[in-house]
Coordinates of C-alpha atoms in Angstrom, one line a residue:
Chain N
M41 CA -23.7 -10.9 13.5
E42 CA -21.4 -13.4 15.2
M43 CA -20.4 -16.1 12.9
T44 CA -18.7 -19.5 13.6
K45 CA -15.9 -20.7 11.4
E46 CA -18.4 -23.4 9.7
Q47 CA -21.0 -20.8 9.1
T48 CA -18.2 -18.6 7.3
Q49 CA -17.0 -21.5 5.4
A50 CA -20.6 -22.4 4.4
L51 CA -21.0 -18.8 3.1
I52 CA -17.8 -19.1 0.9
D53 CA -19.0 -22.4 -0.5
E54 CA -22.5 -21.0 -1.3
V55 CA -21.0 -18.0 -3.1
L56 CA -18.7 -20.3 -5.1
E57 CA -21.5 -22.5 -6.2
V58 CA -22.2 -20.5 -9.4
Y59 CA -18.7 -21.0 -10.9
P60 CA -17.8 -23.5 -13.3
E61 CA -15.6 -26.1 -11.8
A62 CA -12.2 -24.8 -12.8
A63 CA -12.9 -21.3 -11.7
R64 CA -14.4 -22.5 -8.5
K65 CA -11.3 -24.5 -7.6
D66 CA -9.1 -21.5 -8.3
R67 CA -11.3 -19.0 -6.4
A68 CA -11.6 -21.3 -3.4
K69 CA -7.8 -20.8 -2.8
H70 CA -8.5 -17.0 -2.5
L71 CA -11.1 -17.1 0.1
A72 CA -10.5 -18.2 3.6
V73 CA -11.8 -18.2 7.2
N74 CA -9.5 -16.5 9.7
D75 CA -7.9 -18.8 12.1
Q76 CA -5.5 -17.4 14.5
A77 CA -4.2 -20.8 15.5
N78 CA -2.9 -21.0 11.9
A79 CA -1.0 -17.8 11.9
G80 CA 2.2 -17.7 10.1
S81 CA 1.6 -20.3 7.6
K82 CA 0.0 -20.3 4.2
C83 CA -3.7 -19.7 4.5
I84 CA -4.8 -18.0 1.4
T85 CA -3.4 -17.8 -2.1
S86 CA -2.6 -14.2 -3.2
N87 CA -0.7 -12.2 -5.9
R88 CA -2.0 -14.5 -8.6
K89 CA -3.3 -13.7 -12.1
S90 CA -7.0 -12.9 -11.9
Q91 CA -9.4 -15.4 -13.5
P92 CA -10.4 -14.4 -17.0
G93 CA -14.1 -13.7 -17.1
V94 CA -14.3 -12.9 -13.4
M95 CA -14.6 -9.2 -12.8
T96 CA -11.5 -8.0 -10.9
I97 CA -11.1 -4.5 -9.4
R98 CA -7.4 -4.5 -9.7
G99 CA -5.3 -1.8 -11.4
C100 CA -2.2 -2.1 -13.6
A101 CA 1.5 -1.6 -13.1
Y102 CA 1.2 1.9 -14.6
A103 CA -1.4 2.7 -11.9
G104 CA 1.2 1.4 -9.3
S105 CA 4.1 3.5 -10.6
K106 CA 2.5 6.7 -11.9
G107 CA -0.5 6.8 -9.7
V108 CA 1.0 5.7 -6.5
V109 CA 4.8 6.0 -6.2
W110 CA 6.0 8.5 -8.5
G111 CA 2.8 10.7 -9.2
P112 CA 2.8 12.5 -5.7
V113 CA 6.5 13.7 -6.2
K114 CA 5.5 17.3 -6.7
D115 CA 8.6 19.1 -8.2
M116 CA 9.0 16.5 -11.0
I117 CA 6.8 16.3 -14.2
H118 CA 5.6 12.7 -14.8
I119 CA 5.1 12.1 -18.4
S120 CA 2.5 9.5 -19.2
H121 CA 4.2 8.2 -22.3
G122 CA 1.6 6.7 -24.5
P123 CA -2.0 7.3 -25.5
I124 CA -3.8 10.0 -23.7
G125 CA -6.5 8.0 -21.8
C126 CA -4.3 6.4 -19.1
G127 CA -3.1 9.8 -17.8
Q128 CA -6.3 11.7 -18.2
Y129 CA -8.5 9.2 -16.4
S130 CA -6.1 8.7 -13.4
R131 CA -5.3 12.5 -13.2
A132 CA -5.6 13.9 -9.5
G133 CA -7.9 11.1 -8.5
R134 CA -5.9 10.0 -5.6
R135 CA -5.9 13.4 -3.9
N136 CA -2.3 13.6 -3.1
Y137 CA -2.1 17.0 -1.5
Y138 CA 0.9 19.3 -1.8
T139 CA 2.1 22.8 -1.4
G140 CA 3.3 24.9 -4.2
L141 CA 2.1 26.7 -7.2
T142 CA 0.8 24.2 -9.7
G143 CA 2.3 24.7 -13.0
V144 CA 5.1 26.8 -11.7
N145 CA 7.1 24.9 -9.1
A146 CA 4.7 21.9 -8.4
F147 CA 3.1 19.7 -11.0
G148 CA 1.2 17.1 -9.0
T149 CA -2.3 17.4 -10.4
M150 CA -1.4 18.0 -14.0
N151 CA -1.7 15.5 -16.8
I152 CA 1.3 15.5 -19.2
T153 CA 1.0 13.0 -21.8
T154 CA 2.8 12.3 -25.3
D155 CA -0.7 11.5 -26.7
F156 CA 0.3 8.6 -29.0
Q157 CA -1.3 8.6 -32.4
E158 CA -1.2 5.8 -35.0
R159 CA 1.8 7.3 -36.6
D160 CA 3.8 6.8 -33.3
I161 CA 2.8 3.2 -33.1
V162 CA 4.0 2.7 -36.6
F163 CA 7.2 4.7 -36.5
G164 CA 8.1 4.6 -32.8
G165 CA 7.5 7.3 -30.2
D166 CA 11.0 8.1 -29.2
K167 CA 11.3 11.3 -31.2
K168 CA 8.0 12.5 -29.8
L169 CA 9.2 11.8 -26.2
A170 CA 12.4 13.8 -26.9
A171 CA 10.3 16.6 -28.4
A172 CA 8.0 16.5 -25.4
I173 CA 10.8 16.7 -23.0
D174 CA 12.2 19.8 -24.8
E175 CA 8.8 21.6 -24.9
L176 CA 8.3 20.9 -21.1
E177 CA 11.7 22.4 -20.4
Q178 CA 10.6 25.5 -22.1
L179 CA 7.1 25.7 -20.5
F180 CA 8.0 24.6 -17.0
P181 CA 11.7 25.5 -16.5
L182 CA 11.4 25.0 -12.6
T183 CA 11.0 21.2 -12.7
K184 CA 13.7 19.4 -10.8
G185 CA 13.4 16.4 -12.9
L186 CA 11.2 14.3 -15.1
S187 CA 10.0 10.6 -15.1
V188 CA 8.8 8.8 -18.2
Q189 CA 5.9 6.5 -17.2
S190 CA 5.4 4.1 -20.0
E191 CA 1.9 2.9 -21.0
C192 CA 1.3 -0.4 -22.7
P193 CA 2.1 0.5 -26.4
V194 CA 5.5 1.7 -25.5
G195 CA 6.5 -1.8 -24.3
L196 CA 4.7 -3.6 -27.1
I197 CA 6.5 -1.6 -29.9
G198 CA 9.8 -1.8 -28.2
D199 CA 10.7 1.9 -27.8
D200 CA 14.1 2.8 -26.2
I201 CA 13.0 5.3 -23.5
E202 CA 16.2 4.7 -21.5
A203 CA 18.3 6.1 -24.4
V204 CA 16.0 9.1 -24.9
A205 CA 16.1 9.8 -20.9
R206 CA 19.9 9.4 -20.8
Q207 CA 20.6 11.8 -23.7
K208 CA 18.0 14.4 -22.6
G209 CA 19.1 14.1 -19.0
E210 CA 22.7 15.0 -19.9
E211 CA 21.5 17.7 -22.3
L212 CA 19.3 19.4 -19.7
G213 CA 21.4 18.4 -16.6
K214 CA 18.1 17.1 -14.8
T215 CA 17.3 13.7 -13.4
I216 CA 15.2 12.0 -16.1
V217 CA 13.8 8.6 -14.9
P218 CA 12.6 6.1 -17.6
V219 CA 10.1 3.8 -15.9
R220 CA 9.1 0.5 -17.6
C221 CA 5.7 0.2 -15.9
E222 CA 3.7 -0.8 -18.9
G223 CA 0.2 -1.8 -17.8
F224 CA 0.5 -5.5 -18.8
R225 CA 3.4 -6.2 -16.6
G226 CA 2.5 -8.3 -13.6
V227 CA -0.8 -9.3 -12.2
S228 CA -1.8 -6.1 -10.4
Q229 CA -0.6 -2.6 -9.5
S230 CA 1.9 -4.2 -7.1
L231 CA 4.5 -4.9 -9.6
G232 CA 4.3 -1.2 -10.6
H233 CA 5.1 -0.3 -7.0
H234 CA 8.1 -2.6 -7.3
I235 CA 9.3 -1.2 -10.7
A236 CA 9.0 2.2 -9.5
N237 CA 11.0 1.6 -6.3
D238 CA 13.7 0.0 -8.5
T239 CA 13.8 3.1 -10.8
I240 CA 14.2 5.3 -7.6
R241 CA 17.1 3.1 -6.5
D242 CA 18.9 3.3 -9.9
H243 CA 18.2 6.8 -10.9
V244 CA 17.8 8.8 -7.6
L245 CA 19.6 7.1 -4.8
Q246 CA 22.6 5.5 -6.7
P247 CA 23.7 8.5 -8.7
N248 CA 23.5 10.7 -5.5
E249 CA 25.4 8.6 -3.1
G250 CA 28.1 11.1 -2.2
K251 CA 25.7 14.0 -1.8
E252 CA 26.5 16.4 1.1
F253 CA 23.7 16.6 3.7
E254 CA 23.8 18.1 7.2
T255 CA 22.4 15.5 9.5
T256 CA 21.2 15.3 13.1
D257 CA 20.7 12.4 15.4
Y258 CA 17.0 12.6 15.1
D259 CA 16.5 12.3 11.4
V260 CA 13.8 10.2 10.0
A261 CA 12.0 9.7 6.8
I262 CA 8.3 9.1 6.2
I263 CA 8.0 6.1 3.7
G264 CA 5.0 5.1 2.0
D265 CA 2.7 8.0 3.0
Y266 CA 1.1 9.5 0.1
N267 CA -0.5 12.6 1.8
I268 CA -4.0 11.5 0.8
G269 CA -6.2 14.3 2.0
G270 CA -3.2 15.6 4.0
D271 CA -2.3 12.3 5.8
A272 CA 1.3 12.8 5.7
W273 CA 1.1 16.3 7.3
S274 CA -0.9 15.1 10.2
S275 CA 1.6 12.2 10.7
R276 CA 4.4 14.7 10.5
I277 CA 3.0 16.6 13.3
I278 CA 3.1 13.6 15.6
L279 CA 6.8 12.7 14.8
E280 CA 7.9 16.3 15.1
D281 CA 6.1 16.5 18.6
M282 CA 8.1 13.5 19.5
G283 CA 11.3 15.6 18.9
L284 CA 12.3 13.8 15.5
R285 CA 13.3 15.7 12.4
V286 CA 11.3 14.5 9.3
V287 CA 13.8 14.9 6.4
A288 CA 11.8 13.4 3.6
Q289 CA 8.3 12.4 2.8
W290 CA 8.0 9.5 0.2
S291 CA 6.2 10.4 -1.7
G292 CA 3.2 12.5 -0.7
D293 CA 4.0 16.3 -0.9
G294 CA 7.7 15.0 -1.4
T295 CA 10.4 16.4 -3.6
L296 CA 13.4 14.9 -5.5
A297 CA 15.9 16.5 -3.3
E298 CA 14.2 14.9 -0.2
M299 CA 14.5 11.5 -1.8
E300 CA 18.1 12.0 -2.6
N301 CA 18.7 12.9 1.1
T302 CA 16.9 9.9 2.5
P303 CA 19.9 7.5 2.6
K304 CA 21.4 9.8 5.5
V305 CA 18.6 9.4 7.9
K306 CA 18.9 7.4 11.1
L307 CA 15.6 5.4 10.7
N308 CA 13.1 4.9 7.9
L309 CA 9.5 5.0 8.8
V310 CA 7.4 2.6 6.7
H311 CA 3.6 3.3 6.6
C312 CA 2.5 1.6 3.3
Y313 CA 4.7 -1.5 3.5
R314 CA 3.2 -3.0 0.4
S315 CA 4.3 -0.3 -2.0
M316 CA 7.6 0.8 -0.4
N317 CA 9.1 -2.1 1.5
Y318 CA 11.5 -2.6 -1.6
I319 CA 13.4 0.7 -1.1
V320 CA 13.8 0.4 2.6
R321 CA 15.2 -3.0 2.1
Y322 CA 17.7 -1.6 -0.4
M323 CA 18.7 1.2 2.0
E324 CA 19.0 -1.3 4.9
E325 CA 21.4 -3.5 3.0
K326 CA 23.3 -0.6 1.3
N327 CA 23.4 2.1 3.8
G328 CA 22.6 0.3 7.0
I329 CA 19.5 2.3 7.8
P330 CA 17.1 0.4 10.0
W331 CA 13.4 0.5 9.2
V332 CA 10.2 0.1 11.1
E333 CA 6.6 -0.3 10.2
Y334 CA 4.2 2.0 11.9
N335 CA 0.5 2.7 11.9
L336 CA -1.2 5.9 12.6
F337 CA -4.8 4.9 12.4
G338 CA -6.6 5.2 15.6
P339 CA -5.4 6.0 19.3
T340 CA -4.3 2.5 20.2
K341 CA -2.2 2.0 17.2
I342 CA -0.8 5.5 17.4
E343 CA 0.3 5.1 20.9
E344 CA 1.8 1.6 20.2
S345 CA 3.7 3.0 17.1
M346 CA 4.9 6.2 18.9
R347 CA 6.6 4.0 21.6
K348 CA 7.9 1.6 18.8
I349 CA 9.5 4.5 17.0
A350 CA 10.9 6.1 20.2
G351 CA 12.5 2.9 21.0
F352 CA 15.0 3.4 18.3
F353 CA 16.2 6.8 20.0
D354 CA 17.5 8.0 23.3
D355 CA 16.0 8.8 26.6
K356 CA 15.2 12.3 25.6
I357 CA 12.9 11.3 22.7
K358 CA 11.3 8.5 24.9
A359 CA 10.5 11.0 27.7
Q360 CA 9.2 13.6 25.2
T361 CA 7.1 10.9 23.5
E362 CA 5.5 9.9 26.7
A363 CA 4.5 13.7 27.5
V364 CA 3.1 13.9 24.0
I365 CA 1.0 10.7 24.4
K366 CA -0.4 12.2 27.5
R367 CA -1.3 15.3 25.7
Y368 CA -2.9 13.5 22.8
R369 CA -4.9 11.3 25.1
E370 CA -6.9 14.3 26.3
Q371 CA -7.7 15.0 22.6
W372 CA -8.7 11.6 21.5
D373 CA -10.5 10.6 24.7
Q374 CA -13.0 13.4 23.7
V375 CA -13.4 12.1 20.3
I376 CA -14.1 8.5 21.6
A377 CA -16.5 9.9 24.2
K378 CA -18.4 11.7 21.4
Y379 CA -18.6 9.1 18.7
R380 CA -18.2 5.5 20.5
P381 CA -21.8 5.6 21.9
R382 CA -23.0 6.3 18.3
L383 CA -20.9 3.6 16.7
E384 CA -20.6 0.9 19.2
G385 CA -21.3 -2.8 18.0
K386 CA -21.5 -1.8 14.4
S387 CA -19.8 -4.2 11.9
V388 CA -17.6 -3.2 9.0
M389 CA -16.5 -5.0 5.8
L390 CA -13.3 -3.8 4.1
Y391 CA -11.9 -4.5 0.8
V392 CA -9.1 -2.0 -0.1
G393 CA -5.6 -2.2 -1.7
G394 CA -2.7 -4.0 0.0
L395 CA -2.4 -2.5 3.4
R396 CA -5.3 -0.6 4.8
P397 CA -7.6 -3.4 5.8
R398 CA -5.2 -4.5 8.5
H399 CA -4.1 -1.0 9.4
I400 CA -7.3 0.6 10.0
I401 CA -8.8 -2.2 12.1
G402 CA -7.6 -0.6 15.3
A403 CA -9.3 2.7 14.5
Y404 CA -12.6 1.0 14.0
E405 CA -12.0 -1.1 17.2
D406 CA -11.2 2.1 19.2
L407 CA -14.7 3.2 18.2
G408 CA -16.3 0.0 19.4
M409 CA -16.7 -1.3 15.9
E410 CA -15.7 -4.8 14.6
I411 CA -14.5 -6.2 11.3
C412 CA -16.7 -8.9 9.8
G413 CA -14.9 -9.3 6.6
A414 CA -11.5 -8.1 5.2
G415 CA -9.9 -8.5 1.8
Y416 CA -7.1 -7.1 -0.4
E417 CA -6.9 -6.3 -4.1
F418 CA -3.2 -6.9 -4.5
A419 CA -1.8 -7.9 -1.2
H420 CA 1.0 -10.7 -0.9
N421 CA 1.4 -13.6 1.2
D422 CA 3.1 -11.7 4.1
D423 CA 0.3 -9.2 4.3
Y424 CA -2.2 -12.0 5.0
V425 CA 0.2 -13.4 7.7
K426 CA 0.2 -9.9 9.3
T427 CA -3.6 -9.7 9.0
T428 CA -4.5 -12.9 10.7
P429 CA -3.7 -11.9 14.3
E430 CA -5.4 -8.5 13.8
V431 CA -8.9 -9.8 13.0
K432 CA -11.1 -12.3 15.1
D433 CA -11.4 -15.9 14.4
A434 CA -14.0 -16.8 11.8
T435 CA -13.7 -13.5 10.1
L436 CA -14.1 -13.8 6.3
L437 CA -10.9 -13.2 4.3
F438 CA -10.9 -12.6 0.7
D439 CA -8.2 -11.9 -2.0
D440 CA -8.9 -10.1 -5.3
A441 CA -12.6 -10.7 -4.8
S442 CA -14.7 -10.2 -7.9
A443 CA -17.7 -7.8 -8.0
Y444 CA -20.1 -10.8 -7.8
E445 CA -18.4 -12.3 -4.8
L446 CA -18.3 -8.9 -3.0
E447 CA -21.9 -8.3 -3.5
E448 CA -22.9 -11.8 -2.3
F449 CA -20.6 -11.4 0.8
V450 CA -22.2 -8.1 1.7
K451 CA -25.8 -9.5 1.1
K452 CA -25.1 -12.3 3.6
L453 CA -23.1 -10.7 6.2
K454 CA -25.1 -7.4 6.1
P455 CA -22.4 -5.2 7.5
D456 CA -23.3 -1.9 8.9
L457 CA -20.6 -0.2 6.7
V458 CA -18.7 -1.2 3.7
G459 CA -15.3 0.2 3.0
S460 CA -13.9 0.0 -0.6
G461 CA -13.2 1.8 -3.7
V462 CA -15.2 4.1 -6.0
K463 CA -16.1 1.3 -8.4
E464 CA -18.0 -0.3 -5.6
K465 CA -19.4 2.8 -3.9
Y466 CA -22.5 3.3 -5.8
V467 CA -23.4 -0.3 -6.3
F468 CA -23.5 -0.7 -2.3
Q469 CA -25.2 2.6 -1.8
K470 CA -28.0 1.6 -4.2
M471 CA -28.2 -1.7 -2.2
G472 CA -28.8 0.3 0.8
F473 CA -25.6 -0.2 2.6
P474 CA -23.7 2.8 4.1
F475 CA -20.3 3.0 2.2
R476 CA -17.1 4.9 2.6
Q477 CA -14.6 5.1 -0.2
M478 CA -11.4 4.0 1.7
H479 CA -8.8 4.6 -1.0
S480 CA -8.9 8.5 -1.0
W481 CA -11.2 8.9 2.0
D482 CA -14.2 9.7 0.0
Y483 CA -13.1 13.3 -0.6
S484 CA -12.4 13.8 3.1
G485 CA -9.3 13.2 5.2
P486 CA -6.8 13.2 6.7
Y487 CA -7.5 10.0 8.6
H488 CA -3.8 9.5 9.8
G489 CA -2.8 10.8 13.2
V490 CA -4.6 12.4 16.1
D491 CA -6.2 15.1 14.1
G492 CA -7.0 12.5 11.4
F493 CA -8.8 10.3 14.0
A494 CA -11.4 13.0 14.8
I495 CA -12.2 13.4 11.2
F496 CA -12.4 9.6 10.7
A497 CA -14.8 9.2 13.6
R498 CA -16.9 12.0 12.4
D499 CA -17.1 10.6 8.9
M500 CA -17.9 7.2 10.1
D501 CA -20.7 8.6 12.1
L502 CA -22.0 10.7 9.3
T503 CA -22.2 7.9 7.0
M504 CA -23.6 5.2 9.1
N505 CA -26.2 7.4 11.1
N506 CA -27.4 9.2 8.0
P507 CA -31.2 9.2 8.1
C508 CA -31.2 8.5 4.4
W509 CA -30.7 4.6 5.0
K510 CA -34.0 4.5 6.6
N511 CA -35.7 5.8 3.5
M512 CA -34.2 3.4 0.9
K513 CA -37.5 1.8 0.0
A514 CA -40.1 3.6 -2.0
P515 CA -43.3 4.3 0.0
W516 CA -45.5 2.1 -2.3
T517 CA -43.1 -0.9 -2.0
K518 CA -43.1 -0.5 1.7
T519 CA -46.8 -0.8 2.2
E520 CA -47.2 -3.5 -0.2
A521 CA -44.7 -5.6 1.7
A522 CA -46.3 -4.7 5.0
D523 CA -49.7 -5.7 3.5
L524 CA -48.2 -9.1 2.5
A525 CA -46.8 -9.6 5.8
K526 CA -50.2 -9.1 7.3
T527 CA -52.1 -11.6 5.1
A528 CA -49.4 -14.1 5.3
Chain G
M156 CA 19.4 -19.7 -9.4
A157 CA 17.8 -16.7 -8.0
N158 CA 18.8 -13.8 -6.0
V159 CA 17.4 -13.9 -2.5
M160 CA 17.6 -11.7 0.5
I161 CA 18.2 -13.2 3.9
Q162 CA 17.0 -10.9 6.7
Y163 CA 15.4 -10.7 10.1
N164 CA 11.7 -9.7 10.3
E165 CA 10.2 -7.6 13.0
Q166 CA 10.0 -10.7 15.4
G167 CA 13.6 -11.2 15.0
E168 CA 13.3 -14.4 13.1
L169 CA 15.1 -15.2 9.9
C170 CA 13.3 -14.8 6.7
L171 CA 13.9 -15.1 3.0
Y172 CA 12.8 -12.5 0.5
L173 CA 12.5 -13.3 -3.2
P174 CA 12.4 -10.1 -5.2
K175 CA 11.5 -11.8 -8.4
K176 CA 8.3 -13.2 -7.0
D177 CA 7.9 -10.6 -4.4
L178 CA 7.5 -13.4 -1.9
E179 CA 8.4 -13.1 1.8
E180 CA 8.6 -16.5 3.6
A181 CA 9.7 -17.3 7.3
I182 CA 12.6 -19.7 7.5
T183 CA 11.7 -22.7 9.5
H184 CA 15.5 -24.3 9.2
F185 CA 18.8 -22.7 8.3
E186 CA 21.4 -25.3 8.0
F187 CA 24.6 -23.5 9.0
D188 CA 24.2 -20.4 11.1
E189 CA 27.5 -20.4 12.8
E190 CA 30.3 -17.8 13.1
Q191 CA 32.6 -19.9 10.8
R192 CA 30.0 -21.3 8.3
W193 CA 26.9 -19.6 7.0
G194 CA 24.6 -21.0 4.3
G195 CA 23.5 -24.5 3.2
E196 CA 19.9 -25.6 3.0
V197 CA 17.1 -23.1 3.9
H198 CA 13.7 -24.6 4.5
L199 CA 10.7 -22.2 4.3
I200 CA 7.5 -22.3 5.9
S201 CA 5.8 -22.8 2.7
G202 CA 7.7 -26.1 2.1
A203 CA 10.2 -24.8 -0.5
I204 CA 13.9 -25.5 0.1
Y205 CA 16.6 -23.4 -1.2
Y206 CA 20.3 -23.8 -1.0
I207 CA 22.9 -21.1 -0.5
D208 CA 26.6 -21.9 -1.0
P209 CA 28.2 -21.9 2.5
M210 CA 30.2 -18.8 3.3
P211 CA 33.3 -18.9 5.6
S212 CA 31.8 -16.4 8.1
R213 CA 28.4 -15.1 9.3
P214 CA 27.6 -11.9 7.0
K215 CA 25.9 -8.9 8.4
L216 CA 22.2 -9.1 7.5
P217 CA 20.3 -8.3 5.4
I218 CA 22.3 -9.7 2.5
T219 CA 21.4 -10.5 -1.0
V220 CA 22.8 -13.9 -2.2
R221 CA 22.5 -16.3 -5.1
A222 CA 20.4 -19.3 -4.2
K223 CA 19.3 -22.5 -5.9
R224 CA 15.9 -24.0 -5.5
L225 CA 16.0 -27.7 -4.4
Q226 CA 12.3 -28.0 -4.0
A227 CA 9.3 -26.0 -5.0
A228 CA 6.5 -25.1 -2.5

C-alpha cells in the first residue's frame, strides 16, 4: 500500500487521538513520517523515559548488561546478584550459541544467582556474594573470570560489590568485574550496554594493556555480534575468506582472553553499533584503532560492507575480496531466484531493538519486499539519522511504541509481515498477521552472512506463504459475513 | 562542564559525542579549527552550543575534552 506523507501523518494523528492531552503531546514527538530531505537533522525524539501508563516493551539496564553484552562471554560466570527472577526469566533466551562444554569450560546458558532473601536486603548481600564466589570457584574451577551483574535491590540497599570483587579477585587471581547495571538506571537497556562497555574498559582492557600478543597485519575483531543462532560464525566465514584474521568476537562465542587481545588488532568491525560503539570509541582514542560499521544482512549490504572493510587493507585483500564476492554471487543469486518471485512486492513492518530495523532493510529489499514502517525500542538520535536515508519517503517511523500504537499501526498499514519481539508475536499472529520474532530469529538463524541469507529468505517464505493465514476465520463466521454481504 | 568527545564520523564530518547523555550530534560550526588554534564555540545541528577552551595546536582526533554548554538545544 503506497502512502503519501499526508496519509501517514493522518494515521499518526488518528492513533494518538485516544490519549489524554499531555500524553498525546509527548507521544507525538516520538512518531514521525520519514522525509529524506530532512536527513541529518532532528526528526524524532528518542532515548527518553517512557510515559507512565503507556505500555512499553523496553527492557532494563540489567537486560542490557547481562543479557546482551556480558552474558555471551562464555568462559566467565555471570552472577545475577540479587533476587532469583531476573536471572531465571532471562536465562538462555537470546540464543547466543557457543562451543564448549557447558558447566565445565563454558557457562553461557547457565543461570547463576545469589538468590536474595529478606535477610540479605536487611543485612546486606556482600557476604553472600563472597560466599557465592568461593562456592563457584570450587564447583567450576575452569572459569577464566566472573562478573557480578547487579539487580535493582543491590543498588537500593547500597552494597559495595566493588570491594568484594576486588578482594576476591586478588584472592583467586581471576578477573572479577563488578557491574553496576541495576535495572532502574536509565530509560531502557541502552544504558546497560553503556555501563557494561565501561566495565570492560576498566576491568578488562586497562589492566591488560601491556599483554604480549603475536599480531599479523590482517587482524580484525568482530564487535557487537552476539552469535544469535550462529550469526558470528557465518560472519566469520566471510571475513576469513577475505583473508583477514578474526582475533576476537565481542561477545557472541567470545572469551575473556579474546577481549584482552582486542586492543592489538588493526581494525575493529562494528556490527551492533548501538550496544558496542562505546568500547570502539575508547580503543580509537586510546590505542588508535580505527573502526568501521558493517552490515552482513542480504547480498547488497554484504557486498558493500566487504568492499568497505577491504578498503582498510592492502591490494592482496582487495583482490581476494573481489574473487570471493564473485563466488558468493553464484550462491546468493540462486537464493534470490528461488525466493524473490514468492516474496516480491510484500510489505514489512519492523519494530526491534536499536539497530536491526535499519540493518535488515537491505535483505528485505534484495527479496523484492519493502518496509512500510520501522521503529526502535531504545535507539538514539544518531540511529534515526542513519535510518532516514535507508527507508522510503512517507514511511512511518516510531520510537518506543506502545502495544496499543503498534496494534493500531498494523491494523491500518496491513503489512504482509510484522517483525518484532516475542511479546508481540502471539498478539499479531492471533490478529492474522504473519510474524517473525526478529530478536532471536524466531528459534532459527543464523541470518548474517551468505549462508544466513539463504536461511533468512527461506524463513520469510515459510512464514508469509504459510497456508494457515488463509484459514484464520472460523467457517461459521465466514459464511455469516458472506451472507451479510449478499443481502447488503 | 561536561566531558565531550570530538571526532570524525563516517562521512568525514566533525561530530560531538556526549557520553553522559549518549548523544551524538553533527557539528555545524567549529570556531577555531586551525593548526595553531583549536577549540572555541562548537555549534551542533540540534541548536546546542558548547565551548571548548582553545588549545595551542590541533590535536589528533578523536579526543575527549571538557566543554561548557553555552546554550541548550
